[in-house]
Short mmCIF file of C-alpha atoms in Angstrom, two decimals:
data_model
loop_
_atom_site.label_atom_id
_atom_site.label_comp_id
_atom_site.label_asym_id
_atom_site.label_seq_id
_atom_site.Cartn_x
_atom_site.Cartn_y
_atom_site.Cartn_z
CA MET A 1 39.42 -36.45 -0.96
CA GLU A 2 39.64 -36.79 2.91
CA LYS A 3 41.15 -34.34 4.60
CA GLU A 4 43.94 -34.62 7.54
CA ASP A 5 43.16 -34.01 10.83
CA LYS A 6 46.59 -33.11 12.27
CA VAL A 7 47.68 -30.54 11.41
CA ILE A 8 51.96 -29.44 11.72
CA ILE A 9 52.69 -25.70 11.51
CA VAL A 10 56.31 -25.07 10.97
CA GLU A 11 58.29 -21.81 9.67
CA GLY A 12 60.05 -22.64 6.49
CA ARG A 13 60.26 -25.18 3.61
CA THR A 14 63.44 -26.81 4.86
CA ASP A 15 61.59 -27.54 8.56
CA LYS A 16 58.69 -28.99 6.37
CA GLN A 17 61.08 -31.78 4.24
CA GLN A 18 62.53 -32.73 7.12
CA ILE A 19 59.89 -33.38 8.98
CA SER A 20 58.10 -34.99 6.40
CA LYS A 21 60.39 -37.80 5.52
CA ILE A 22 60.31 -38.59 9.36
CA ILE A 23 56.40 -39.00 9.76
CA ALA A 24 54.69 -41.72 8.81
CA GLU A 25 50.72 -40.48 8.84
CA ASP A 26 48.75 -38.46 6.54
CA VAL A 27 49.44 -34.85 8.01
CA GLU A 28 49.59 -31.67 6.60
CA ILE A 29 52.26 -29.20 7.39
CA ILE A 30 52.07 -25.79 6.90
CA CYS A 31 54.54 -23.31 6.30
CA THR A 32 54.64 -19.91 7.63
CA ASN A 33 57.64 -18.87 6.24
CA GLY A 34 58.66 -16.84 9.13
CA THR A 35 56.14 -14.63 11.54
CA ILE A 36 52.57 -13.72 9.25
CA GLY A 37 50.49 -10.52 9.86
CA ILE A 38 46.93 -10.97 11.51
CA ASP A 39 45.29 -10.90 8.26
CA ARG A 40 47.37 -13.87 6.72
CA LEU A 41 47.13 -15.95 9.94
CA GLU A 42 43.33 -15.74 10.10
CA GLN A 43 43.15 -16.16 6.20
CA LEU A 44 45.31 -19.44 6.96
CA ILE A 45 43.32 -20.54 10.03
CA LEU A 46 40.04 -20.15 7.57
CA ASP A 47 41.65 -21.84 4.50
CA HIS A 48 43.05 -24.97 6.39
CA ASP A 49 39.68 -25.31 9.12
CA LEU A 50 42.36 -25.36 11.62
CA ASP A 51 39.61 -24.41 14.61
CA HIS A 52 38.41 -27.86 14.05
CA LYS A 53 41.95 -30.06 13.81
CA ASP A 54 44.57 -30.88 15.48
CA VAL A 55 47.13 -28.52 15.45
CA TYR A 56 50.60 -28.93 16.53
CA ILE A 57 53.27 -26.54 16.60
CA LEU A 58 56.85 -26.69 15.54
CA VAL A 59 58.96 -23.54 15.37
CA ASP A 60 62.30 -22.91 15.70
CA GLU A 61 64.17 -22.29 19.05
CA ASP A 62 64.86 -18.68 18.19
CA TYR A 63 63.72 -15.30 18.59
CA SER A 64 61.47 -15.45 15.39
CA GLY A 65 60.47 -18.75 16.66
CA HIS A 66 59.15 -17.89 19.73
CA LYS A 67 57.14 -14.40 18.67
CA LEU A 68 55.62 -16.93 16.08
CA ARG A 69 54.88 -19.44 18.51
CA LYS A 70 53.54 -16.45 20.76
CA GLN A 71 51.38 -15.39 17.91
CA LEU A 72 50.34 -19.09 17.08
CA SER A 73 49.19 -19.77 20.41
CA PHE A 74 46.98 -16.56 20.98
CA GLU A 75 45.10 -17.81 17.46
CA LEU A 76 44.83 -21.26 18.13
CA PRO A 77 44.70 -21.79 21.88
CA HIS A 78 43.81 -25.47 21.07
CA ALA A 79 46.79 -25.92 19.71
CA ASP A 80 49.48 -28.45 21.23
CA HIS A 81 53.42 -27.23 21.21
CA ILE A 82 56.27 -29.44 19.83
CA TYR A 83 59.46 -28.31 21.27
CA ILE A 84 62.88 -29.02 19.88
CA ASP A 85 66.14 -29.18 21.98
CA ARG A 86 67.54 -25.54 22.19
CA ALA A 87 70.81 -26.77 21.71
CA TYR A 88 69.84 -27.63 17.83
CA ARG A 89 68.24 -23.96 17.58
CA GLU A 90 66.26 -24.86 14.19
CA VAL A 91 63.79 -27.60 13.17
CA ALA A 92 65.93 -28.23 10.07
CA ALA A 93 69.10 -28.94 12.17
CA THR A 94 67.44 -31.20 14.53
CA PRO A 95 68.85 -34.57 14.19
CA ALA A 96 66.00 -36.89 12.24
CA GLN A 97 65.90 -39.36 15.50
CA GLU A 98 65.44 -36.59 17.87
CA LEU A 99 62.72 -34.53 15.69
CA ALA A 100 61.25 -38.32 15.48
CA ALA A 101 61.00 -38.68 19.38
CA VAL A 102 59.32 -35.30 19.91
CA LEU A 103 56.83 -36.31 17.01
CA LEU A 104 56.22 -39.96 18.76
CA SER A 105 55.42 -38.13 22.05
CA LYS A 106 52.69 -36.34 20.69
CA ARG A 107 51.28 -39.42 18.85
CA ILE A 108 52.31 -38.55 15.56
CA SER A 109 53.44 -42.21 13.59
CA ILE A 110 56.55 -41.84 12.69
CA HIS A 111 58.88 -44.83 10.21
CA PRO A 112 60.08 -46.99 12.31
CA ILE A 113 63.75 -46.48 10.86
CA PHE A 114 64.22 -43.31 12.76
CA LEU A 115 63.65 -44.85 16.29
CA SER A 116 67.03 -45.53 17.78
#
């Protein structure tokens, strides 16, 4: 089985569900379920071979999201950051068309239905 070269790291399951319906390519979406400890993060990097993949970080625009982004940035300096508008605060609360636009800006294929 061929592994995906692109990985998006999100906080929760609802974030993953929201993004999964928009993306039109084979991208692995990993949930951290909030901030994580260094041991679990290192295991995540090893389990998913994140040092050798295109990693995107897409987290909420709140305190825990900023804390997780900082933590992931330190461990995965090659990761590309995707930001949502602060007005929506949460990835899951961001309208699909907005998410589609930010994903497309990072050259991630999306289903055309989400283009406005």
